[in-house]
GROMACS .gro file of C-alpha atoms in nm:
model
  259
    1UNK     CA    1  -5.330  -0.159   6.336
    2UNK     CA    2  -5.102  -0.466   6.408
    3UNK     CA    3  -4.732  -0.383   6.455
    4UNK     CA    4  -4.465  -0.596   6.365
    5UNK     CA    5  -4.095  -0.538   6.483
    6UNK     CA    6  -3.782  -0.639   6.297
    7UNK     CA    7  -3.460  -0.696   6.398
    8UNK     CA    8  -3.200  -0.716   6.184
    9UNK     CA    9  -2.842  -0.862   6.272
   10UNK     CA   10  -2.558  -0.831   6.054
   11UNK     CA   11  -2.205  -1.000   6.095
   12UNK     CA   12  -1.877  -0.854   5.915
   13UNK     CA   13  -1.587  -1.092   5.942
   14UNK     CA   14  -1.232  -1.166   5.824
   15UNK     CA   15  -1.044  -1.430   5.961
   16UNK     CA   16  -0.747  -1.373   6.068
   17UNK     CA   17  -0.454  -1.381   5.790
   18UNK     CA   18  -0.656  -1.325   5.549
   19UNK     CA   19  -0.499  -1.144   5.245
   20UNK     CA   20  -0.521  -0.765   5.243
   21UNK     CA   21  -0.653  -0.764   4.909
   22UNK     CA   22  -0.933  -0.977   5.079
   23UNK     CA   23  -1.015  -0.764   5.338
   24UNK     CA   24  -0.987  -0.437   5.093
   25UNK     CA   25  -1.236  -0.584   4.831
   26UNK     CA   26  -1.499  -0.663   5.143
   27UNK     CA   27  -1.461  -0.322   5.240
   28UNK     CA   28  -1.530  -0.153   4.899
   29UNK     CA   29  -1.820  -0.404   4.838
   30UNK     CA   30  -2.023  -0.420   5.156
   31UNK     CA   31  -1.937  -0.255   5.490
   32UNK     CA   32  -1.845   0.060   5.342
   33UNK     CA   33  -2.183   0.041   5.111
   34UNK     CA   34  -2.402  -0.085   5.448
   35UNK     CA   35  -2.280   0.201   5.646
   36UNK     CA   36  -2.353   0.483   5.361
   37UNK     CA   37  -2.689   0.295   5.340
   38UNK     CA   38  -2.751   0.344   5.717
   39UNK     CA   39  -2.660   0.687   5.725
   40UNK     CA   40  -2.902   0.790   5.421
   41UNK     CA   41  -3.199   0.642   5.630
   42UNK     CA   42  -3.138   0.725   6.011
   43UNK     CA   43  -3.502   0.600   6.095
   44UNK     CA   44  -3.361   0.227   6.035
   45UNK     CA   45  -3.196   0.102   6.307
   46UNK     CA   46  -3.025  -0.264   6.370
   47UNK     CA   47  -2.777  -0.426   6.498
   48UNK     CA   48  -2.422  -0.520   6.370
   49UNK     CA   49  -2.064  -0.702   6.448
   50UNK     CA   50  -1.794  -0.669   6.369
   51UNK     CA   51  -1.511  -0.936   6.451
   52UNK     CA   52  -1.171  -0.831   6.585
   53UNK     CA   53  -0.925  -0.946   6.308
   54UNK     CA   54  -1.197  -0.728   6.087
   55UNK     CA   55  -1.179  -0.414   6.343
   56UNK     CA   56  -0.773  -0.397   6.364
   57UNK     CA   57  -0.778  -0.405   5.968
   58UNK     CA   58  -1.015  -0.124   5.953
   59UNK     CA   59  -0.832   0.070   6.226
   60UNK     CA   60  -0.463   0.058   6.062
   61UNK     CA   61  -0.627   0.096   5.691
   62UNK     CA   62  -0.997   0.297   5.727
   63UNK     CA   63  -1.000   0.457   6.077
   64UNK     CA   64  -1.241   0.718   5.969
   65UNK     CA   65  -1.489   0.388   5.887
   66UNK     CA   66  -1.519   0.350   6.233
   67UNK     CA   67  -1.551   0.679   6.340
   68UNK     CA   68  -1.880   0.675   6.116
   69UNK     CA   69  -1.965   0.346   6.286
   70UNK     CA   70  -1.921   0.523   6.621
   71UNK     CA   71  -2.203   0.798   6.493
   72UNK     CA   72  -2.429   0.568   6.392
   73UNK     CA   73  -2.412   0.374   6.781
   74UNK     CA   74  -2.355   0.729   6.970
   75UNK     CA   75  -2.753   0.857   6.756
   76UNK     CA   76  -2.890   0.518   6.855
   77UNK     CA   77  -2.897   0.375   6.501
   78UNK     CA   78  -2.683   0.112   6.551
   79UNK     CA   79  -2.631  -0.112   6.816
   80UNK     CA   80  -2.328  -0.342   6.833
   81UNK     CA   81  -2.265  -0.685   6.934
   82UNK     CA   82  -1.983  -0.885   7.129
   83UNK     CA   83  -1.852  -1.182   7.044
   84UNK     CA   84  -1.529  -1.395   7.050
   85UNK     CA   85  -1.228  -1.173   6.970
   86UNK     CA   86  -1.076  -1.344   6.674
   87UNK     CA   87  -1.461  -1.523   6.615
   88UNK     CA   88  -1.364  -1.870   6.783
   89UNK     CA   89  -1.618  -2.183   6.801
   90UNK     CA   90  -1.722  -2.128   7.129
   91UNK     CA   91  -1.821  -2.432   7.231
   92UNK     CA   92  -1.435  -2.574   7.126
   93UNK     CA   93  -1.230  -2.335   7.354
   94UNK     CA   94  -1.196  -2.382   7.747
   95UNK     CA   95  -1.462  -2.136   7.922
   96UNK     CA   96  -1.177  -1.924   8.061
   97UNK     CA   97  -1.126  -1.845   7.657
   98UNK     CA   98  -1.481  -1.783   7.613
   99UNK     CA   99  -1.481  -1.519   7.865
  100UNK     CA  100  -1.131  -1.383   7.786
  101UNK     CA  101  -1.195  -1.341   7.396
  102UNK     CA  102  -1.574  -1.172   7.471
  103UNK     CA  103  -1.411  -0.922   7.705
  104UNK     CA  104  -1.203  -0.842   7.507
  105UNK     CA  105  -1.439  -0.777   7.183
  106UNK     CA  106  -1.630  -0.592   7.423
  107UNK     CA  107  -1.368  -0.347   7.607
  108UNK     CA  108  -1.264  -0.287   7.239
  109UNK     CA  109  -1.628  -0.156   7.156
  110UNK     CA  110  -1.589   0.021   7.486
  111UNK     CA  111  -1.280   0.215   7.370
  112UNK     CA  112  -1.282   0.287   7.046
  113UNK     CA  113  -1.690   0.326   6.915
  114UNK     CA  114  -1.882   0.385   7.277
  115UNK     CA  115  -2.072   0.126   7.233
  116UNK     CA  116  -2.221  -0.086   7.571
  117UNK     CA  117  -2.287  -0.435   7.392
  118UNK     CA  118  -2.562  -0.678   7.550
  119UNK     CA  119  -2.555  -0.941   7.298
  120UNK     CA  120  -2.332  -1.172   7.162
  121UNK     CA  121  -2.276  -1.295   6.775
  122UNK     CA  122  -2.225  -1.689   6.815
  123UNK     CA  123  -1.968  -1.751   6.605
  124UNK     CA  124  -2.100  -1.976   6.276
  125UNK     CA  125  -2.406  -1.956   6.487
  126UNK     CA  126  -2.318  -2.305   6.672
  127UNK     CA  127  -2.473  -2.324   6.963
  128UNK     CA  128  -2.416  -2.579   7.257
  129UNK     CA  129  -2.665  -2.616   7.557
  130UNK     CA  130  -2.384  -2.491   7.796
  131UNK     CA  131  -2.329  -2.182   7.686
  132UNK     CA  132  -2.503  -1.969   7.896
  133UNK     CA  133  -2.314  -1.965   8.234
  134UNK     CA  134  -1.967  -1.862   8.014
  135UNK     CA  135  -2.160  -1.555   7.784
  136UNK     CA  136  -2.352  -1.432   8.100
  137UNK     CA  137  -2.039  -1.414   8.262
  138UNK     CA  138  -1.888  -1.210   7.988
  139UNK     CA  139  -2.164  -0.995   8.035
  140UNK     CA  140  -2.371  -1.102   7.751
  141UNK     CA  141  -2.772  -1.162   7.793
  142UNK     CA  142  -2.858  -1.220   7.423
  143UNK     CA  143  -2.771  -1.374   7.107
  144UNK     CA  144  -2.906  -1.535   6.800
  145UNK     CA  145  -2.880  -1.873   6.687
  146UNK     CA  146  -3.021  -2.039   6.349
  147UNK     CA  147  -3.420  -2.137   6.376
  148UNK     CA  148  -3.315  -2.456   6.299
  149UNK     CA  149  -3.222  -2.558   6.638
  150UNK     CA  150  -3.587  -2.465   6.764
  151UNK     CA  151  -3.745  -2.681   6.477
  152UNK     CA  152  -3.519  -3.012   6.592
  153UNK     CA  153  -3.725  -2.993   6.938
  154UNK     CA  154  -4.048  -2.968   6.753
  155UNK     CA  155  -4.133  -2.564   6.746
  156UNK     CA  156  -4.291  -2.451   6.400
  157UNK     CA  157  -4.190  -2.108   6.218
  158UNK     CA  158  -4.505  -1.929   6.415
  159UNK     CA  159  -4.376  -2.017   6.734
  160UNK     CA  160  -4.015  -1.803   6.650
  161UNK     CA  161  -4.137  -1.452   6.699
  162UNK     CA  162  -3.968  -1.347   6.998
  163UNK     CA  163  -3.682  -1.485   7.209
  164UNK     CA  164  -3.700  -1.769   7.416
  165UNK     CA  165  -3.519  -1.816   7.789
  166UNK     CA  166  -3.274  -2.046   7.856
  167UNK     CA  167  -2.966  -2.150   8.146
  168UNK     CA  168  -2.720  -2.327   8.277
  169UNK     CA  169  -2.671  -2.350   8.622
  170UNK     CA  170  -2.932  -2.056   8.749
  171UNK     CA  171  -2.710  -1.828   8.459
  172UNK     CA  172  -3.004  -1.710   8.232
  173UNK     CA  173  -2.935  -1.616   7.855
  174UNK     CA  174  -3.228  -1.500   7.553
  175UNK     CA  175  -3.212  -1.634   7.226
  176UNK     CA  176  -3.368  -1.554   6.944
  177UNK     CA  177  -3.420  -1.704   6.629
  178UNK     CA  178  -3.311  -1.637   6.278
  179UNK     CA  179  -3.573  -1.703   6.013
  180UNK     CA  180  -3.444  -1.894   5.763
  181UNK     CA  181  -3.737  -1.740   5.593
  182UNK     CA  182  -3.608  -1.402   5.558
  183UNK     CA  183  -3.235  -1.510   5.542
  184UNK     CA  184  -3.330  -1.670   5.186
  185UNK     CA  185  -3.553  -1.334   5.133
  186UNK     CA  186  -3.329  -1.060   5.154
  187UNK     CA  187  -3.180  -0.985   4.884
  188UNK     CA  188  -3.292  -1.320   4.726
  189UNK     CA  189  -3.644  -1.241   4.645
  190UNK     CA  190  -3.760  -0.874   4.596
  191UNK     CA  191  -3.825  -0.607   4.792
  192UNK     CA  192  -4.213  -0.640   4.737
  193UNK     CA  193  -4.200  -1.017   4.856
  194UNK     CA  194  -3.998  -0.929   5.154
  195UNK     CA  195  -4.255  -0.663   5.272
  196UNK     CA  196  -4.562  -0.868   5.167
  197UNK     CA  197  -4.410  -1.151   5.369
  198UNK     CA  198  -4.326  -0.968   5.696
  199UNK     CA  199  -4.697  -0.758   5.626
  200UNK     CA  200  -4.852  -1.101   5.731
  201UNK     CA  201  -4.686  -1.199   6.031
  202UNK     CA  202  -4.741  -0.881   6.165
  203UNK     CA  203  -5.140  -0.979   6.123
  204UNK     CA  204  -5.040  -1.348   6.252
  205UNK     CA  205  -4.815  -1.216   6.537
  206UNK     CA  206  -4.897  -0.846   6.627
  207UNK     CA  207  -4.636  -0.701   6.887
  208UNK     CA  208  -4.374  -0.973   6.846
  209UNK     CA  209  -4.016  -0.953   6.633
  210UNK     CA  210  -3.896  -1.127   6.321
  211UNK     CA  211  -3.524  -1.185   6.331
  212UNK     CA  212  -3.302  -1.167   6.048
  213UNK     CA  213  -2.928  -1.283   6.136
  214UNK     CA  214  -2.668  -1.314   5.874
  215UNK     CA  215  -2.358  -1.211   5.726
  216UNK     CA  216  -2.262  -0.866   5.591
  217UNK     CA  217  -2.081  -1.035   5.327
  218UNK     CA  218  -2.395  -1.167   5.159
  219UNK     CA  219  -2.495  -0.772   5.086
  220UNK     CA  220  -2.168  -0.731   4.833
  221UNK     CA  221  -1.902  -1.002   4.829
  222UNK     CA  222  -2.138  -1.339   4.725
  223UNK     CA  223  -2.127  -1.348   4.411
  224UNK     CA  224  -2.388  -1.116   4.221
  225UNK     CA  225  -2.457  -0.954   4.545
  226UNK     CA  226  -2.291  -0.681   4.418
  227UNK     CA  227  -2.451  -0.606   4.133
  228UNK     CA  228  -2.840  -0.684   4.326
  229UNK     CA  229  -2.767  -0.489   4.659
  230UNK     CA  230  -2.622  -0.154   4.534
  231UNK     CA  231  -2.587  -0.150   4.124
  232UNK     CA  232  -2.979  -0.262   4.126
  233UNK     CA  233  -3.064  -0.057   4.432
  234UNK     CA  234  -3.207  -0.330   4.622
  235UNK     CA  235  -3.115  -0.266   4.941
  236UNK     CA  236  -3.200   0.088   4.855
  237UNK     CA  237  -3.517   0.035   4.795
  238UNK     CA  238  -3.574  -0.219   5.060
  239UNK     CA  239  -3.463   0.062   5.328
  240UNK     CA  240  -3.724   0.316   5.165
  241UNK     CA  241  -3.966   0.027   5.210
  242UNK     CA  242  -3.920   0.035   5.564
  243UNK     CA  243  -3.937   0.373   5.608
  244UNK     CA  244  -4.247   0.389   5.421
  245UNK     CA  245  -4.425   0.134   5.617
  246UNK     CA  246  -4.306   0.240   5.948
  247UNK     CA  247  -4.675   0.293   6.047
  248UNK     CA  248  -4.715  -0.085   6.120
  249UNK     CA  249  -4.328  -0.205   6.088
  250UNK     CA  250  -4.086  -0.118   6.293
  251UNK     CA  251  -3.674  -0.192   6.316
  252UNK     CA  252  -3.527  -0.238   6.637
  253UNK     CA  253  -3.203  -0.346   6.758
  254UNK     CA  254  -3.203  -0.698   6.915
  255UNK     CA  255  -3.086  -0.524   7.235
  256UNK     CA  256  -3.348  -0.327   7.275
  257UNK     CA  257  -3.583  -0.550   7.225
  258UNK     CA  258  -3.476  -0.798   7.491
  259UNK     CA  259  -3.480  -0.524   7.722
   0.00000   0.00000   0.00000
């Protein structure tokens, strides 16, 4: 039977100064709801970030939040990603910044949830051809950038299943690509779409990975997301739709896969 893996990437962020009420309302709305949802089906497993303005809020106002975060990377269910500290455009700061605000995301993750983060969430997801030597040098080998960039040079959606290999100066980095595809699937379209949908690239691209990167926010703060992710049960019943067809579909953290 074909076998289709799917990696899902999910990015929590707050800028920094943002108002408390902000923060709060994102909390009650999504990352608290994602993380209950992950710990009702332990057989899913993805990856997720969370930026550092985002992770001192939730340590001086939820610290048990991230000790349930730290369960979910210490069972294997979740891995999480690096990034810029206070979620910089990369490509705008000196490489010396890169490398300082990554390593710092990263000792953080270290510290305080035990996690060993490979990959990197690319702030906006821009993307500049010289990024490589800075992130490997942080320590990162992966990230995930829109599928648009791919489709510029002249690669179709069928060619995106996977992770491509690129460098800068001998400094290798993988990159995969977010289908634009699924972004505008989940939770747009339902759950029976979404599962019909990935059922056929799994015949079309047996072994491979469909990548799904994009913000937590969108499962709770957009508007209506609310009301379609966890008053609706959607991402309820999109979870027990994975489970269910685990036989052929599998989730996998990005990390893992590039490994």
């Amino acid at each position: 039977m074909p076998r289709l893996y799917l990696g899902l990437a999910i990015h929590n962020h707050q800028p920094v100064g943002n108002f408390d009420w902000v923060f709060q309302e994102a909390y009650d709305r999504a990352y608290l709801p994602f993380v209950e949802l992950l710990e009702r089906h332990p057989s899913v497993r993805l990856s997720l970030h969370y930026t550092g303005p985002l992770l001192d809020w939730l340590r001086a106002n939820h610290p048990g939040f991230l000790a349930r975060v730290a369960v979910l990377v210490a069972r294997g269910q979740v891995e999480l990603m690096t990034g810029g500290y206070y979620e910089p455009i990369l490509a705008a700061i000196p490489d010396a910044d890169k490398v300082g605000q990554i390593l710092k995301l990263t000792q953080t993750l270290r510290d305080e949830l035990g996690a060993e983060p490979t990959g990197l969430w690319l702030a906006e997801r821009v993307w500049e051809p010289h990024l490589p030597k800075p992130l490997r040098e942080a320590g990162v080998s992966w990230t995930v950038v829109d599928d648009s960039h791919f489709k510029m040079v002249g690669l179709q959606d069928e060619d995106l299943f996977g992770y491509y290999l690129t460098e800068e100066q001998g400094f290798p980095l993988k990159l995969f690509a977010s289908s634009q595809v699924l972004r505008y699937t989940i939770p747009w379209r339902t759950v029976e779409e979404a599962v019909e949908y990935l059922r056929g690239e799994a015949v079309a691209h047996d072994g491979k990975i469909a990548v799904m990167g994009d913000d937590g926010e969108k499962f709770g703060v957009w508007p209506g997301t609310y009301e379609t992710c966890w008053e609706q049960g959607w991402m309820e019943r999109f979870f027990e739709a994975l489970e269910r067809e685990s036989d052929w579909l599998t989730t996998v953290p990005l990390g893992e896969y590039a490994r």
